[in-house]
Short mmCIF file of C-alpha atoms in Angstrom, two decimals:
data_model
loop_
_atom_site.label_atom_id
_atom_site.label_comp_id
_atom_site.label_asym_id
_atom_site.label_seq_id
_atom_site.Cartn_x
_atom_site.Cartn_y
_atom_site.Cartn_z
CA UNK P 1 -21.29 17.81 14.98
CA UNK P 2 -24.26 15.78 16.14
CA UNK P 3 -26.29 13.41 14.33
CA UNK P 4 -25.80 10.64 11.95
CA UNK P 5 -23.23 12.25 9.25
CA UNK P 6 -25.52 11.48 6.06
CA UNK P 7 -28.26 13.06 5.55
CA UNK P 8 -32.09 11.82 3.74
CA UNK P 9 -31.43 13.91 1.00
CA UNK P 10 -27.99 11.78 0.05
CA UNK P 11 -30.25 9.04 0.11
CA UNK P 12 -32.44 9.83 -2.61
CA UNK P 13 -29.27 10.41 -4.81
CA UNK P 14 -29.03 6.66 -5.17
CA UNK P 15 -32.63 6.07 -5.23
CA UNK P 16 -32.74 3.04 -8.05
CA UNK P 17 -28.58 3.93 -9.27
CA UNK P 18 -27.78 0.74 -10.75
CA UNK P 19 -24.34 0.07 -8.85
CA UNK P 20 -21.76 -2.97 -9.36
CA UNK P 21 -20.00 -3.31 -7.33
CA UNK P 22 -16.22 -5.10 -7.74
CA UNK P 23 -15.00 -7.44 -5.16
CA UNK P 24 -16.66 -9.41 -2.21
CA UNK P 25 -13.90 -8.43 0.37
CA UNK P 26 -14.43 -6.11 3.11
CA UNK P 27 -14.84 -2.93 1.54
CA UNK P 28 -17.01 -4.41 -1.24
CA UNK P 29 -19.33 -6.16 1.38
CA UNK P 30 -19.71 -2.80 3.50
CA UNK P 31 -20.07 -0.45 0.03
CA UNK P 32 -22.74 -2.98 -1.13
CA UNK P 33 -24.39 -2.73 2.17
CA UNK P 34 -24.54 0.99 2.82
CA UNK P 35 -25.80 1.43 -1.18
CA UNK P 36 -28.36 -0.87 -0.76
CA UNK P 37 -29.65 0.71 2.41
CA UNK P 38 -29.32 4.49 0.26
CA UNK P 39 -31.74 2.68 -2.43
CA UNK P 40 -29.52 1.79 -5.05
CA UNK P 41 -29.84 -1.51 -7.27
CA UNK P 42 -26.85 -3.19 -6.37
CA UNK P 43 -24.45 -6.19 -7.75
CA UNK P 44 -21.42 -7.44 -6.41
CA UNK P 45 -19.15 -8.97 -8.94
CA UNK P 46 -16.10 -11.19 -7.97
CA UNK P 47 -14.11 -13.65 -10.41
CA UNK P 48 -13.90 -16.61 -7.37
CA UNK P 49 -16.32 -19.02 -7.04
CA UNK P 50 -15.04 -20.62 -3.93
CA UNK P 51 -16.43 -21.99 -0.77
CA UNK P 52 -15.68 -18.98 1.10
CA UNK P 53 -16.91 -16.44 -1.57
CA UNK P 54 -20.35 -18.49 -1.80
CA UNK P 55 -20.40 -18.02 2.30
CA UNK P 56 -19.79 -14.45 1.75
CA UNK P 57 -22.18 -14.01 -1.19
CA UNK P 58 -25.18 -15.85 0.97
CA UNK P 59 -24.21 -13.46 4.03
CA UNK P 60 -25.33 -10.31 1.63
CA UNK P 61 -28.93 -11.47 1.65
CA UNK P 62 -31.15 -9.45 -0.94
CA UNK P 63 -28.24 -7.70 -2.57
CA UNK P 64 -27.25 -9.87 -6.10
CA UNK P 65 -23.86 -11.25 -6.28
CA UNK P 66 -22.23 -12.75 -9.60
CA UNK P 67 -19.73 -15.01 -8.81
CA UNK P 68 -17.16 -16.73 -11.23
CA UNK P 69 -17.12 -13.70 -13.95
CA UNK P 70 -14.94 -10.08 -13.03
CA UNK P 71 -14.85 -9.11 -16.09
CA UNK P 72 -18.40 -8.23 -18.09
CA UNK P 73 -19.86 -4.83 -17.00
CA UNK P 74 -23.33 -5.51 -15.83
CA UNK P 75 -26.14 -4.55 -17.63
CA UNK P 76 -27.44 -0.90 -17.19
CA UNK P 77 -24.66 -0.07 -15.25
CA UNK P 78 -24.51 3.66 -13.89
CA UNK P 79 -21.71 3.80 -11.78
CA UNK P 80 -18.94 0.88 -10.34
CA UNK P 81 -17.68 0.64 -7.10
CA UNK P 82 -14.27 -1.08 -6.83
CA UNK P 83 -12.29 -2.46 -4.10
CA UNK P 84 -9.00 -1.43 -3.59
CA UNK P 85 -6.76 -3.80 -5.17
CA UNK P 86 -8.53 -4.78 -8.60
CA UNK P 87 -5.95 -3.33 -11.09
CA UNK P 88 -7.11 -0.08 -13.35
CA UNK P 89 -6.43 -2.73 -16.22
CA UNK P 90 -8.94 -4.98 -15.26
CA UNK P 91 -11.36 -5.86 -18.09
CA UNK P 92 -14.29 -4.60 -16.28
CA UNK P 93 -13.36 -1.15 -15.75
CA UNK P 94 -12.43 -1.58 -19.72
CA UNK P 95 -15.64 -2.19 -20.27
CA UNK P 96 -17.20 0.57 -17.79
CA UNK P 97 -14.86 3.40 -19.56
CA UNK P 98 -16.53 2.36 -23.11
CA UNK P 99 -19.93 2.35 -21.44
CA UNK P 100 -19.35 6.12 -20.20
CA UNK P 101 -19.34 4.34 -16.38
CA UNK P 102 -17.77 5.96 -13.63
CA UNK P 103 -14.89 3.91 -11.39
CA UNK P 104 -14.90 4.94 -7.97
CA UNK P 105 -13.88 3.20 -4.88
CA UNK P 106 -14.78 3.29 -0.82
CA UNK P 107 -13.01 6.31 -0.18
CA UNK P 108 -14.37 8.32 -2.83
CA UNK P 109 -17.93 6.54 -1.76
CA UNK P 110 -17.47 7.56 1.70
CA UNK P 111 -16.74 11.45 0.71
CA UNK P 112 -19.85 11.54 -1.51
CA UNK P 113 -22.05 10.24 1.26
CA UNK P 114 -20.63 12.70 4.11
CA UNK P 115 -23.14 15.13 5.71
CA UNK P 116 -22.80 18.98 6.12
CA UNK P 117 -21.39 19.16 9.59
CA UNK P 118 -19.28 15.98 9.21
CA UNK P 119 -15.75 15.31 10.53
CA UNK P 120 -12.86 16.78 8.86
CA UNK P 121 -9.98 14.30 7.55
CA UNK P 122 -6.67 14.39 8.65
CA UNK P 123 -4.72 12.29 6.12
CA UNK P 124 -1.95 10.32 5.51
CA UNK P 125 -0.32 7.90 2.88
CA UNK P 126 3.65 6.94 2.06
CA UNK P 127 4.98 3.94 1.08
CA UNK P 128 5.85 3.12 4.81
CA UNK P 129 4.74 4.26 8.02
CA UNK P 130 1.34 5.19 7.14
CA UNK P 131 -0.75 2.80 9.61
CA UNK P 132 2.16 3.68 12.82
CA UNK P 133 1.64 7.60 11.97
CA UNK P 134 -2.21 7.19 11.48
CA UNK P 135 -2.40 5.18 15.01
CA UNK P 136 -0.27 8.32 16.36
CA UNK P 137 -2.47 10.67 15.18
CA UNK P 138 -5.38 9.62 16.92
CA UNK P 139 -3.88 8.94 20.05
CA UNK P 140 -2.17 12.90 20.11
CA UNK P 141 -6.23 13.66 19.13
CA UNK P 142 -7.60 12.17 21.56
CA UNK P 143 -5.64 13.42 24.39
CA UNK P 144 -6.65 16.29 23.24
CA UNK P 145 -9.91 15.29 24.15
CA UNK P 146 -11.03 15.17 20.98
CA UNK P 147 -13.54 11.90 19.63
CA UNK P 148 -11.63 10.56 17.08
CA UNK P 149 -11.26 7.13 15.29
CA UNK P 150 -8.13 5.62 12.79
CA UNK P 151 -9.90 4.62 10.05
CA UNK P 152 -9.65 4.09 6.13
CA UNK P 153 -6.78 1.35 4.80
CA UNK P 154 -7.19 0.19 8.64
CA UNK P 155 -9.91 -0.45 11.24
CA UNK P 156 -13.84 -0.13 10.22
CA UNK P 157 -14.81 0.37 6.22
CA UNK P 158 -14.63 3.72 6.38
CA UNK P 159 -18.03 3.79 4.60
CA UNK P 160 -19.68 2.38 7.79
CA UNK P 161 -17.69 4.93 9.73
CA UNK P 162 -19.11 7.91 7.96
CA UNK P 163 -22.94 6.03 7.97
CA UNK P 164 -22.57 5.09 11.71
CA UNK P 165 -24.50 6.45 14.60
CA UNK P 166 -21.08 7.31 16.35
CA UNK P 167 -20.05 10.91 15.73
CA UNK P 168 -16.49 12.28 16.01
CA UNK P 169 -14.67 15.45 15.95
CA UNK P 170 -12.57 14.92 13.64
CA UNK P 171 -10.95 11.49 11.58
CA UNK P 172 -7.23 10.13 11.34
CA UNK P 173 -7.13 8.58 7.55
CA UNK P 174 -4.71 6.11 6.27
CA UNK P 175 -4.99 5.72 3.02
CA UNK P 176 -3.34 3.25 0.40
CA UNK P 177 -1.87 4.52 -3.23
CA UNK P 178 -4.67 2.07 -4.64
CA UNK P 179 -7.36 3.97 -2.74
CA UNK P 180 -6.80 7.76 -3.47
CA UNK P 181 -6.07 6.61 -7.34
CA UNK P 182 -10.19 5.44 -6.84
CA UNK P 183 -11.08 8.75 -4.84
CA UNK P 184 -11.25 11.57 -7.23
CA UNK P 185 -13.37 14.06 -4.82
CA UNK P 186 -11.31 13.86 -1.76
CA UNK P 187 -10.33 17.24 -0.25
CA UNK P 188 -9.09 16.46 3.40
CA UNK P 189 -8.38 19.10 5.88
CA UNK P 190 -4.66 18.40 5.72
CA UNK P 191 -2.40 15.62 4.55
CA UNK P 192 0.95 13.83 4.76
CA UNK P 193 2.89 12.12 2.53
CA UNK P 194 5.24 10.42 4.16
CA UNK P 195 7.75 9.26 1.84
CA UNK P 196 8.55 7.36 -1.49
CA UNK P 197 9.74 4.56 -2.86
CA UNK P 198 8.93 2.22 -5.23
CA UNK P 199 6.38 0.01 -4.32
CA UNK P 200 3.28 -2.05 -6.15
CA UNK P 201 4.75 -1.29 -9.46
CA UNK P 202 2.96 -4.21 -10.50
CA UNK P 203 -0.06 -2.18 -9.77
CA UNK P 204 0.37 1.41 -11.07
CA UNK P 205 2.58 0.47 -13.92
CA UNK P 206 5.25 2.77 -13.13
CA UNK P 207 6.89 4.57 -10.34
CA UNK P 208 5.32 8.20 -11.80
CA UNK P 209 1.98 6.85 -11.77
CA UNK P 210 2.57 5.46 -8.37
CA UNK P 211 3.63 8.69 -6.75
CA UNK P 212 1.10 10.41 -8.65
CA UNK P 213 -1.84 8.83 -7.30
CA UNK P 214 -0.34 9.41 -3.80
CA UNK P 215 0.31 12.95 -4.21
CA UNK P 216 -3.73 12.98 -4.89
CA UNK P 217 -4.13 13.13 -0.95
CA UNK P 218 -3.01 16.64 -1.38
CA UNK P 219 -5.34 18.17 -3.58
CA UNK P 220 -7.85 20.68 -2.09
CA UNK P 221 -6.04 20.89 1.17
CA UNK P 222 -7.29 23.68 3.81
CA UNK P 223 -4.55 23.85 6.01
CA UNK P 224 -0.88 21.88 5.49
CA UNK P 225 0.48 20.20 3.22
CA UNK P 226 3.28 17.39 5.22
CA UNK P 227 5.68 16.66 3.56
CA UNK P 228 9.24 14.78 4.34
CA UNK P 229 12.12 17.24 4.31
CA UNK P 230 14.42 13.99 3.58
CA UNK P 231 12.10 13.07 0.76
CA UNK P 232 12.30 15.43 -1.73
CA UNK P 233 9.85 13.55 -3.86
CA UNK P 234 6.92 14.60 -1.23
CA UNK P 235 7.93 18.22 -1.09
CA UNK P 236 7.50 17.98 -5.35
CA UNK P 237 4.11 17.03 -4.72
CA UNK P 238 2.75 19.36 -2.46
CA UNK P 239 4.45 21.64 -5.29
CA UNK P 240 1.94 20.23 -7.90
CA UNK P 241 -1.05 20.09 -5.81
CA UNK P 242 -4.25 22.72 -6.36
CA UNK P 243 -4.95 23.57 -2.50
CA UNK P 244 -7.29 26.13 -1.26
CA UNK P 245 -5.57 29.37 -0.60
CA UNK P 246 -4.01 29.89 2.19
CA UNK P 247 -2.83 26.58 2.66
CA UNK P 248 0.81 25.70 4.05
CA UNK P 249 3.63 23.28 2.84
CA UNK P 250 5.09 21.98 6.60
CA UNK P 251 8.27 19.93 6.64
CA UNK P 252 9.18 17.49 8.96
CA UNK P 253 12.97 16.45 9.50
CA UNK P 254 15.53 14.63 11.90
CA UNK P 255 17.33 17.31 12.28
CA UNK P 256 16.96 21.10 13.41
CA UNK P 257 13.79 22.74 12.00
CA UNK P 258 13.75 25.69 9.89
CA UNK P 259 10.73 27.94 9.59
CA UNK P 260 7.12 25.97 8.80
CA UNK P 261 8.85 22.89 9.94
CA UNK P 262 8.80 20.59 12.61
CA UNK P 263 12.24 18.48 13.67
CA UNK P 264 14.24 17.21 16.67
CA UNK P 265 16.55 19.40 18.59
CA UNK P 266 18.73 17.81 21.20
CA UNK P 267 16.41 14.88 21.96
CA UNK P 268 13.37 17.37 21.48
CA UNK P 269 10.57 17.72 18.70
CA UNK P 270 9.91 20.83 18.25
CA UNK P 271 7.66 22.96 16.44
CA UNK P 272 8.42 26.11 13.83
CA UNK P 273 5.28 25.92 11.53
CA UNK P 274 2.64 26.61 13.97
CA UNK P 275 3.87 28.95 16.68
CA UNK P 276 3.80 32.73 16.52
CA UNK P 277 6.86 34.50 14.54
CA UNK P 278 7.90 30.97 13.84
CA UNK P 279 11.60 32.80 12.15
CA UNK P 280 12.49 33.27 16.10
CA UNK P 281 10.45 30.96 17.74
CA UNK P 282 9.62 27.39 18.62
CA UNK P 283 7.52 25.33 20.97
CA UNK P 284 8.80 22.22 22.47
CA UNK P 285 6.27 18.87 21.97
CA UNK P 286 8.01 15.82 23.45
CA UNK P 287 11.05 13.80 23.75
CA UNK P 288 12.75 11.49 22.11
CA UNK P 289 11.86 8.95 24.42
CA UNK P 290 8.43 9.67 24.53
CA UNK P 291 7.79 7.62 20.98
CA UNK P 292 7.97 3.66 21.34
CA UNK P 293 10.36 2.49 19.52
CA UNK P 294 12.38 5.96 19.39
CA UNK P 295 14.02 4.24 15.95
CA UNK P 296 15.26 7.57 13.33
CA UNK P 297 11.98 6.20 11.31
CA UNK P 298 9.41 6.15 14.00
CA UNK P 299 10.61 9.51 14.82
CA UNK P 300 9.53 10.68 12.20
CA UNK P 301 6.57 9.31 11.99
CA UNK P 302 5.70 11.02 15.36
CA UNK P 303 6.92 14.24 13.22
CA UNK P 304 4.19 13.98 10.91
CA UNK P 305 1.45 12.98 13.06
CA UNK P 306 2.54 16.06 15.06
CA UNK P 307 2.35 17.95 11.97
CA UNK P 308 -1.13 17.39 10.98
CA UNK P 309 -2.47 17.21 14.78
CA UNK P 310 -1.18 21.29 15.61
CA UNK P 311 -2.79 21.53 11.77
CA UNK P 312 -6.17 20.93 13.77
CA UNK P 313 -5.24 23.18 16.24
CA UNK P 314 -4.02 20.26 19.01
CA UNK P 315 -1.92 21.79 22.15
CA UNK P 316 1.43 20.90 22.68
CA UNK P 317 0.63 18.86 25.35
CA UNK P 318 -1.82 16.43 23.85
CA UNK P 319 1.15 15.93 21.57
CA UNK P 320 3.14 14.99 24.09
CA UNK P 321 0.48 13.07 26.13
CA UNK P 322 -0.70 10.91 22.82
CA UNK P 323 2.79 9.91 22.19
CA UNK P 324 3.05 8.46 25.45
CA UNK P 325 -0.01 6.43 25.38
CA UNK P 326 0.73 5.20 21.86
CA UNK P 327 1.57 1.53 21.73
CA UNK P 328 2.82 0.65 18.67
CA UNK P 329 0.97 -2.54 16.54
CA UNK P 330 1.96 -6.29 16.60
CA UNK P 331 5.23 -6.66 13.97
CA UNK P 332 6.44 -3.41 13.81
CA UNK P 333 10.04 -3.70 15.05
CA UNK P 334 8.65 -6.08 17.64
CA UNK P 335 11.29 -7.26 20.56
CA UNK P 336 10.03 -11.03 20.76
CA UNK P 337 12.95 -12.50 22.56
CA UNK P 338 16.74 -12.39 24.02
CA UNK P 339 18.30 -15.53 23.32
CA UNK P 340 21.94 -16.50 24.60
CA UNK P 341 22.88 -12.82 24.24
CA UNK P 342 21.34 -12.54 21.03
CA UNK P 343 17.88 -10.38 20.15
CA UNK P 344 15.56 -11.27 18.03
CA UNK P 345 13.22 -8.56 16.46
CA UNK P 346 10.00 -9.02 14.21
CA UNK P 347 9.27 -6.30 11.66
CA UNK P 348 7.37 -8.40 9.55
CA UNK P 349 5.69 -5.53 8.30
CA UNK P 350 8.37 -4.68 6.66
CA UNK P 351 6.90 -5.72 3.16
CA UNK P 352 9.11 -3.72 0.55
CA UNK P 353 12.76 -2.14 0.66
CA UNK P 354 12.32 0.86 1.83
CA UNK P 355 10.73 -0.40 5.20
CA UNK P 356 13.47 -2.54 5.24
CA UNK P 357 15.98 -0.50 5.08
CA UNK P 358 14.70 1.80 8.09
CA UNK P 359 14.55 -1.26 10.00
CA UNK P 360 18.29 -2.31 9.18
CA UNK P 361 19.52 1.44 9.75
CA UNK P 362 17.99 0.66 13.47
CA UNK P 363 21.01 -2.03 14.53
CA UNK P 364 24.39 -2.35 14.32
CA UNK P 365 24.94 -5.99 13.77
CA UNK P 366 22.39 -7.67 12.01
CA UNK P 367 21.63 -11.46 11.10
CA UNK P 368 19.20 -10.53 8.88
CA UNK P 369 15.90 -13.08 7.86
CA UNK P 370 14.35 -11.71 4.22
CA UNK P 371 12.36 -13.01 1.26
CA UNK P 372 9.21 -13.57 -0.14
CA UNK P 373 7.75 -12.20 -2.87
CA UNK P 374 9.17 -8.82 -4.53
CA UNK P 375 6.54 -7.53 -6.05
CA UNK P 376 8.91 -6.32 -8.72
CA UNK P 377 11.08 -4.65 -6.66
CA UNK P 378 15.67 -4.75 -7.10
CA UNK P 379 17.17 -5.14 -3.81
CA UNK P 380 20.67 -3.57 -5.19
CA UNK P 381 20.33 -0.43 -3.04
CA UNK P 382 19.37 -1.86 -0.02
CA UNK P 383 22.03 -4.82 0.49
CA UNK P 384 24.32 -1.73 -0.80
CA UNK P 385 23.32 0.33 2.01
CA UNK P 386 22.87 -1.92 4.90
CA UNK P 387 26.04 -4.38 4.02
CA UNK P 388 28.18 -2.99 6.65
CA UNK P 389 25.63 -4.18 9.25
CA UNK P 390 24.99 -7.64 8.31
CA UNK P 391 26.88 -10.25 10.01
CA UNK P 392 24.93 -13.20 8.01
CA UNK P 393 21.82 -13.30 6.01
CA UNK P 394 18.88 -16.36 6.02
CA UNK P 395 16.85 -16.32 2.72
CA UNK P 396 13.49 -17.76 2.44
CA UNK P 397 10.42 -17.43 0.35
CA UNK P 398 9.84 -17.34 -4.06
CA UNK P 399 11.48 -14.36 -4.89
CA UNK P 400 15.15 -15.10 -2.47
CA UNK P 401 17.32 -15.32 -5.43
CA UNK P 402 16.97 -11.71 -6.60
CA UNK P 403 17.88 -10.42 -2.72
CA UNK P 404 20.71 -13.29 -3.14
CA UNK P 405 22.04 -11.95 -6.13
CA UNK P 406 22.04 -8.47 -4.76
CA UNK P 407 24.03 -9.54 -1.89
CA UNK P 408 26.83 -11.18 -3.88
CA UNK P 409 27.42 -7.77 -5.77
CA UNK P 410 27.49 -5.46 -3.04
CA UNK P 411 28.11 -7.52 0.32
CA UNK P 412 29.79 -10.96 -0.95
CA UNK P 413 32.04 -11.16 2.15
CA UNK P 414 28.74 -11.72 4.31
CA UNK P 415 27.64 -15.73 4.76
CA UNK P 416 24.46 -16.01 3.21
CA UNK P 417 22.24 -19.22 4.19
CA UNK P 418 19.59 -20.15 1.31
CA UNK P 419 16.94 -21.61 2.39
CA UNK P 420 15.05 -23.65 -0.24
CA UNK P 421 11.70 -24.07 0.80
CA UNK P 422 8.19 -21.70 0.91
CA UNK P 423 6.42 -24.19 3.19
CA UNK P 424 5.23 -22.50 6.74
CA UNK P 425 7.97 -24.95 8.59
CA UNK P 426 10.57 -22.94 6.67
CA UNK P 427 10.78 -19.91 9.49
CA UNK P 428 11.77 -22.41 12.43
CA UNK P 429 14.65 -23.46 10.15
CA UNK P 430 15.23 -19.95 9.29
CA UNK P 431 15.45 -18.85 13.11
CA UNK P 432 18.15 -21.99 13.53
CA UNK P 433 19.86 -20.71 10.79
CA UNK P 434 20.44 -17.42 12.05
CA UNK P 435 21.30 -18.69 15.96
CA UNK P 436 24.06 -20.03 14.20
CA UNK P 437 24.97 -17.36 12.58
CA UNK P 438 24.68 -14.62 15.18
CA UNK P 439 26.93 -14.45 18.34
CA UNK P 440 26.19 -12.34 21.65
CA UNK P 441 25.46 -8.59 20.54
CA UNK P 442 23.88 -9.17 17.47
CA UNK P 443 20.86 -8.87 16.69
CA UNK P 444 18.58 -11.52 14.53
CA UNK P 445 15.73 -9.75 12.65
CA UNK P 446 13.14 -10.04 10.50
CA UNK P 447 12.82 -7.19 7.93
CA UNK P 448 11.98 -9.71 4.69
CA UNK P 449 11.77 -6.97 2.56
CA UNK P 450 8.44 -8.41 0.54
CA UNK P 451 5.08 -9.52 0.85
CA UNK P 452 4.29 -12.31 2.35
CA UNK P 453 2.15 -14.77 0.64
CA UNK P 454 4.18 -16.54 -1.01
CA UNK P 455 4.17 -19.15 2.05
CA UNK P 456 1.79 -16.90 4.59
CA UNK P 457 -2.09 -15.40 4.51
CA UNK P 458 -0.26 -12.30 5.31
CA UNK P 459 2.53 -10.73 7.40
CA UNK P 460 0.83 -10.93 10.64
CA UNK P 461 1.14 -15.05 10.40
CA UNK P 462 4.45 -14.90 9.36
CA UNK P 463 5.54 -12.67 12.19
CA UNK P 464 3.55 -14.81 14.58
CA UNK P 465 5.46 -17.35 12.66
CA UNK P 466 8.42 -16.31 13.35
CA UNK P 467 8.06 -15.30 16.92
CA UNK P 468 7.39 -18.76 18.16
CA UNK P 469 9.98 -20.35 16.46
CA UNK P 470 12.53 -17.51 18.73
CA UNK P 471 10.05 -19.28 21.63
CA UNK P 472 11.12 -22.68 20.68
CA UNK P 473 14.79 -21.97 19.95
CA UNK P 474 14.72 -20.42 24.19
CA UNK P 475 12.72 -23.39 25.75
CA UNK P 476 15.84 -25.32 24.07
CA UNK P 477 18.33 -23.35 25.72
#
């Protein structure tokens, strides 16, 4: 697998293509970039006009950027390029369908442009999970000595990864709902879907369309299909995928593993899908306490990144061995501080319900810190479900009143403190709040539940946010 992984004759495919392409963010910069270098007339359209975008735009020197206007299709247009999070309703790709114009996005970019003897893609989306389990999966690869890289929704544009000098073995994909619904021509090795729930509604328009652009990461699979035993909206889609024959549907579950499944046996994961006579048999892969934090979710993530590593043929031992050096990101269920008996944990990433909820099912007695923006999600069956946990709840952010609300049907005994303000200053007030409100034992955490802009750039300030405030509340102990 030597050698750049694009070949000359890709080139001349885009030999004088006229290309827009949409967005000047990350992926839009690096798919300008690599097109440019292939030979293809290129324009980057974005609908700021900013300071930051004209920086950006002047950085792309001899590519032609329209700034100020997202929405008329560029004159002799042959194919558009999108970033991830422009809407399919956008007026430009309006205009492209009416022209006959092709709307593709990184990914699909980044398949097109891979050579012959290029890495095969291990995949993986969900609504949760998917950056943890993609992280996993290259650390169990490469302890199998294997040169590997996390890439796609995180790490390097995954267009200069498959245009780089660097050559691997094989890839560990994340990828986003927004980018397989953009990536038509993707056939990965073998995928995961990790689970389901309604997120970016906003986006996809409904929760079908939602879960069937993520069931695309299954289509032309070689080897497994991963799906979520407990999720039996994943297992549906591996049902409705076209995969190359002789591919396998692999389960992954908390409990005892049946036959082409991988689960946890007294403190064990184990494997039945890819051991011999797997009706009698099973190999043994690691302990509980081998995956950081060993919370029921993280679990099993380390299922499915198990999964698709002994897809690619990875001993049991790298399994074990990657799980061990695995350290898990910033935010993620994050210990910051124990404070006068009480501990406070950041899972800032947990952006929508469903992460939330796996965070809550992690503690017993919970002050619980949530809000921001929805991002038209209900909140109904997750106060419902985690009520008997919470021993007081701290509201911040726009969208508080709709978790509020939820909280006085289903848990009204529990003291809620709202908190009305969006400004950054908020989360020290928020952390006061919920000293108060805890006592020894408990456990203060921050699982908001939504996204974070609303009074953050993202969920990695508002973690960071939130971990110095814990910092001030101990220097005033």
């Amino acid at each position: 697998m030597g050698g750049r992984q694009v070949t000359s004759g890709q080139g001349s495919d885009w030999e004088g293509m006229r290309v827009t392409v949409a967005g000047l963010g990350v992926s839009g910069i690096s798919a300008a970039r690599a097109l440019t270098a292939l030979g293809a007339s290129v324009i980057v359209v974005d609908g700021g006009d900013s300071e930051a975008h004209r920086e950006r735009a002047a950085a792309l020197e001899g590519i032609e950027v329209r700034l100020g206007d997202a929405e008329t299709l560029p004159e002799g247009t042959r194919l558009v390029v999108t970033s991830p999070g422009w809407k399919p309703s956008s007026p430009l790709f309006a205009a492209a369908a009416e022209a006959g114009v092709d709307v593709v996005g990184d990914v699909e970019i980044a398949w097109r442009l891979r050579g012959p003897d290029a890495a095969p893609w291990l995949a993986i989306t969900g609504t949760n999970g998917k950056t943890t389990t993609t992280q996993m999966l290259a650390s169990i690869l490469r302890a199998a000595g294997l040169r590997t890289a996390a890439v796609g929704n995180i790490g390097t544009p995954i267009i200069d990864v498959v245009l780089g000098e660097e050559t691997y073995d094989v890839l560990a994909v994340e990828l986003s709902s927004y980018q397989l619904h953009w990536a038509p021509s993707l056939r990965a090795h073998s995928a995961a879907v990790l689970n389901l729930a309604p997120d970016h509604l906003d986006w996809h328009g409904s929760m079908e369309a939602y879960a069937a652009d993520k069931g695309r990461i299954y289509e032309g699979n070689r080897v497994a299909c991963v799906y979520n035993v407990a999720d039996k909206a994943t297992e549906d889609l591996v049902r409705g995928a076209d995969v190359e024959e002789g591919c396998r549907a692999v389960g992954f579950t908390l409990g005892a593993p049946g036959p082409s499944q991988l689960g946890v046996v007294d403190g064990i994961l184990v494997d039945r899908a890819f051991v011999e006579n797997r009706q009698r048999n099973a190999q043994e892969l690691a302990e509980v306490g081998d995956v950081d934090p060993p919370a029921p979710h993280n679990i099993a993530n380390a299922l499915a990144a198990a999964a698709l590593a002994r897809a690619y043929g990875v001993p049991a031992k790298a399994v074990r061995d990657g799980l061990r050096a695995f350290t898990p990101d910033a935010h993620r269920i994050a210990r910051v501080a124990a404070v006068g008996g009480v501990t406070y944990i950041d899972d800032s990433k947990a952006t929508n319900t469903h992460a939330a909820e796996a965070s809550l099912a992690t503690y017993e007695s919970i002050v619980w810190i949530a809000g921001g923006l929805a991002k038209g999600a209900t909140f109904d069956e997750l106060v419902a479900k985690s009520a008997k946990r919470l021993r007081g709840v701290v509201l911040i952010g726009a969208d508080r009143a709709l978790i509020g609300e939820a909280l006085a049907r289903h848990a009204p005994e529990v003291p809620v403190v709202d908190l009305d303000r969006t400004d950054t200053g908020a989360m020290l007030a928020a952390v006061q709040e919920a000293q108060r409100l805890a006592a020894a034992g408990d456990t203060v955490l921050l699982a908001p539940a939504c996204a974070s802009m609303d009074m953050f750039a993202n969920y990695n300030e508002r973690g960071d946010a939130f971990a110095q405030a814990v910092l001030e509340l101990g220097a005033g102990t």
